Coordinates of C-alpha atoms in Angstrom, one line a residue:
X33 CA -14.3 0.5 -22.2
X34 CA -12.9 0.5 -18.7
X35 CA -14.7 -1.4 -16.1
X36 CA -14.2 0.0 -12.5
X37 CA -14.2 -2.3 -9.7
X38 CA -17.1 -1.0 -7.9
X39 CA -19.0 -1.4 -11.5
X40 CA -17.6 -4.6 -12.1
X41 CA -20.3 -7.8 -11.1
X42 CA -17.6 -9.6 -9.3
X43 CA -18.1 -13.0 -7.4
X44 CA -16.1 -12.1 -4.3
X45 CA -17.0 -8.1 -3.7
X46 CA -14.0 -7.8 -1.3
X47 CA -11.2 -8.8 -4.0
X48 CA -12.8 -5.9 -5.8
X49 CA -12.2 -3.3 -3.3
X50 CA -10.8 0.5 -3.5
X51 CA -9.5 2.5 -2.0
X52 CA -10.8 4.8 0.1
X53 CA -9.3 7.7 -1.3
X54 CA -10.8 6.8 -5.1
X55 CA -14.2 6.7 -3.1
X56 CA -14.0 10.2 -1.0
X57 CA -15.3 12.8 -3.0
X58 CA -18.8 11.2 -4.0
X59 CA -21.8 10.9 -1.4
X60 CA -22.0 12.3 1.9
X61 CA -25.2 11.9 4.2
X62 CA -25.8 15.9 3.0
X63 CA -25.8 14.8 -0.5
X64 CA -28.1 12.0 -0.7
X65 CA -30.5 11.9 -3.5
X66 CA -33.1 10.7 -1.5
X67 CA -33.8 7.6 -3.0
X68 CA -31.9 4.1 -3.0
X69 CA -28.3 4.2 -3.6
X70 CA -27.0 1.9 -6.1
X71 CA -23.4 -0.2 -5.0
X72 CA -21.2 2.1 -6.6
X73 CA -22.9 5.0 -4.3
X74 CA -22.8 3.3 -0.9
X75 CA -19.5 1.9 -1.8
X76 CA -19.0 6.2 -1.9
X77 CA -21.4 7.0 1.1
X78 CA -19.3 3.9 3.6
X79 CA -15.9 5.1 1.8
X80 CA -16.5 9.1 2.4
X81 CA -17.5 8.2 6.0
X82 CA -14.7 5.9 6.9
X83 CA -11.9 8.2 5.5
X84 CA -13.5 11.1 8.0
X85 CA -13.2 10.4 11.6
X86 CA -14.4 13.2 12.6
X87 CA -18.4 11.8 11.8
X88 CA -17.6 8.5 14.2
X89 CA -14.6 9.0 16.3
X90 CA -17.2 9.8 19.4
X91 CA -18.3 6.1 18.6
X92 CA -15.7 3.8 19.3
X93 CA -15.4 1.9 21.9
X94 CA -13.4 -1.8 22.5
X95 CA -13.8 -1.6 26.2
X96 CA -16.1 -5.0 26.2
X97 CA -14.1 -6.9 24.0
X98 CA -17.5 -7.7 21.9
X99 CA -17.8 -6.0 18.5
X100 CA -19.5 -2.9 19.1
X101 CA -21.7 -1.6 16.5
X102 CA -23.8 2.3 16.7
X103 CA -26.2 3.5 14.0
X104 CA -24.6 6.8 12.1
X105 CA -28.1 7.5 9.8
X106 CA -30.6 6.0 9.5
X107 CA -33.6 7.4 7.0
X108 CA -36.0 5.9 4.2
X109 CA -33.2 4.6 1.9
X110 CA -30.3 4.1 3.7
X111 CA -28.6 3.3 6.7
X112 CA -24.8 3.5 7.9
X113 CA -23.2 1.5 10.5
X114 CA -19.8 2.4 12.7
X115 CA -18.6 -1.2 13.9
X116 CA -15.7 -1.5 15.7
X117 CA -13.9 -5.6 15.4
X118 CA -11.8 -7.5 17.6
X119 CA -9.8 -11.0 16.6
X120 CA -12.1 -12.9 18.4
X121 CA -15.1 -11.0 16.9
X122 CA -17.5 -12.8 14.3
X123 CA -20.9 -12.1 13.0
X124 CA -21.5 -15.9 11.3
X125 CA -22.7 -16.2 8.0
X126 CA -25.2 -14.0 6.7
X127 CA -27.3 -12.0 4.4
X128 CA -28.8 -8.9 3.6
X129 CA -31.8 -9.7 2.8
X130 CA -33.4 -7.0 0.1
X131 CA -30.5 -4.6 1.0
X132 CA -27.5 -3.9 -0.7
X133 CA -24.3 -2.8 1.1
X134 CA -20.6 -1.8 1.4
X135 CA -17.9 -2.1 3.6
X136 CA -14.9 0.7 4.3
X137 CA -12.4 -0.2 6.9
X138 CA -11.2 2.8 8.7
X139 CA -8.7 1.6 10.9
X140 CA -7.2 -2.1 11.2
X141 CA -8.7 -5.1 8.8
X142 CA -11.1 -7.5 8.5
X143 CA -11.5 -11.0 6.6
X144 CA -14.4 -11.5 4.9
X145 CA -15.7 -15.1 4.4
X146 CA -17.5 -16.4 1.5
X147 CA -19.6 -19.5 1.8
X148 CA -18.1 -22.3 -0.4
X149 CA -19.7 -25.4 -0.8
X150 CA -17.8 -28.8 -0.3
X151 CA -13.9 -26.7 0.5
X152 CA -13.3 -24.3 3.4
X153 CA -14.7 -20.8 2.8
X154 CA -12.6 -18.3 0.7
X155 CA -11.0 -15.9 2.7
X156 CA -9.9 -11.9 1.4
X157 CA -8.5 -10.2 4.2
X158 CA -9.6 -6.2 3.7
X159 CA -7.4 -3.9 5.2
X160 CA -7.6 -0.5 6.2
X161 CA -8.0 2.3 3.6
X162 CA -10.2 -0.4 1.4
X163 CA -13.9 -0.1 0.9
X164 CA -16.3 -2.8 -1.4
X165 CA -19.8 -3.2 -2.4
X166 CA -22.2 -6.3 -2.5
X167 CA -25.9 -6.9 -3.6
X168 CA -28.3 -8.4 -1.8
X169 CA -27.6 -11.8 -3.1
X170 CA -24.3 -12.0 -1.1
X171 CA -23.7 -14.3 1.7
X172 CA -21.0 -14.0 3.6
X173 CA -19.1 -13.9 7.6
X174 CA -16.9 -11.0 8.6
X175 CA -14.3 -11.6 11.4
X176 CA -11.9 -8.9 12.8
X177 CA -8.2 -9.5 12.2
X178 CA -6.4 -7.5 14.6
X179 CA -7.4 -5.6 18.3
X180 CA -8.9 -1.9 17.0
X181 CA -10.0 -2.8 14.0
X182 CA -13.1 -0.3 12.6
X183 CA -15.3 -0.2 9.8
X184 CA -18.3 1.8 8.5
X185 CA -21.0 0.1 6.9
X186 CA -23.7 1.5 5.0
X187 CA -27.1 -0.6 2.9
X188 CA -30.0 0.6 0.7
X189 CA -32.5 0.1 1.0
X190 CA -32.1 0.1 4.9
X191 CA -31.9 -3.3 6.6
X192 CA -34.8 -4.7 8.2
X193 CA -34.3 -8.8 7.8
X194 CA -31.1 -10.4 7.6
X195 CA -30.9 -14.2 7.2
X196 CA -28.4 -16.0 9.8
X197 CA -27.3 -19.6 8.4
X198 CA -26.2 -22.7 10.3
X199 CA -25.8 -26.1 9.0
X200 CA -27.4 -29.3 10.9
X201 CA -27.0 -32.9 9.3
X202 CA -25.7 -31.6 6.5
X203 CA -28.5 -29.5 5.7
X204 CA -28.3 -25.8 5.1
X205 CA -30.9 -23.3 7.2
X206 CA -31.5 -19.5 7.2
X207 CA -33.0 -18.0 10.1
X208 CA -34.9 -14.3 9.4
X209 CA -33.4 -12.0 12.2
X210 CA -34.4 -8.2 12.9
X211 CA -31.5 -5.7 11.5
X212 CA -30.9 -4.8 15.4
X213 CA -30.1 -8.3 16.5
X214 CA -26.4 -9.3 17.3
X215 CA -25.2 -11.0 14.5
X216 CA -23.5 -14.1 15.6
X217 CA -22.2 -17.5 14.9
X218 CA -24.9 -20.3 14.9
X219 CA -22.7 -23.0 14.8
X220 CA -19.2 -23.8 14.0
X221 CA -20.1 -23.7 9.8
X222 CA -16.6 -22.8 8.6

């Protein structure tokens, strides 16, 4: 038997991911079950999204240099993101809390961080056309790679928590932030 990516319980999600165009043709926000989507679903929901520009275009904007983020949909299972990434843009390590998620870059790429312990974090850069899925266990930091960089994210159940982490004295913290605060650096945890 065959294990697809998306299936797959992989310990870095974004080494894992597809393409968009493997994605396209599953879930769009008028097919949702109405319930909570599994990975392999929102990895289809983000995907279908990203590769139709039509549903977000209206939504971009770099004009402030900061990473601009808009909420697509938003109901009683899942919600989907449009962010759009700068170089100098990064959200600082964190979680999902409950949630699960995926990630489909439109347009551009994006590195995504994962924490490492005692070594510098592991880097995967994601470019576009690529979309991966996470559970809620995964920590991570996503930084944008190059100007015009966009990406459309989607989690189930919808976020309402997210844990921020910075590291004082050697000693690891996570911080419970809303799902509508600015993610952001703590500190210079690299």
């Amino acid at each position: 038997m065959t294990v697809s990516p998306l299936d797959a319980d992989v310990r870095i999600p974004a080494r894992a991911a597809h393409r968009l165009v493997d994605v396209n043709d599953g879930l769009s926000l008028d097919s949702l079950p109405g319930r909570d989507l599994d990975r392999r679903e929102l990895a289809e929901l983000a995907g279908g999204m990203a590769a139709q520009q039509h549903l977000w275009d209206e939504h971009v904007d770099f004009a402030s240099g900061d990473r601009h983020y808009v909420s697509l949909h938003r109901d009683a299972h899942v919600d989907v993101w449009l962010l759009c990434w700068s170089p100098q843009n990064d959200t600082g390590w964190h979680d999902h809390d409950i949630s699960s998620g995926a990630v489909a870059v439109a347009s551009g790429s994006l590195v995504e961080h994962n924490l490492a312990i005692d070594r510098p974090s592991l880097e995967t850069h994601v470019g576009a056309g690529s979309v991966y899925s996470f559970g809620p266990d995964h920590i991570h930091r996503l930084t944008g790679l190059e100007p015009g960089s966009v990406s459309v994210h989607a989690y189930s159940p919808p976020l309402w928590r997210m844990g921020q982490y910075s590291l004082t004295d050697g000693v690891l913290r996570r911080v419970s932030v809303s799902y509508a605060d600015e993610l952001r650096p703590l500190d210079d945890m690299a």
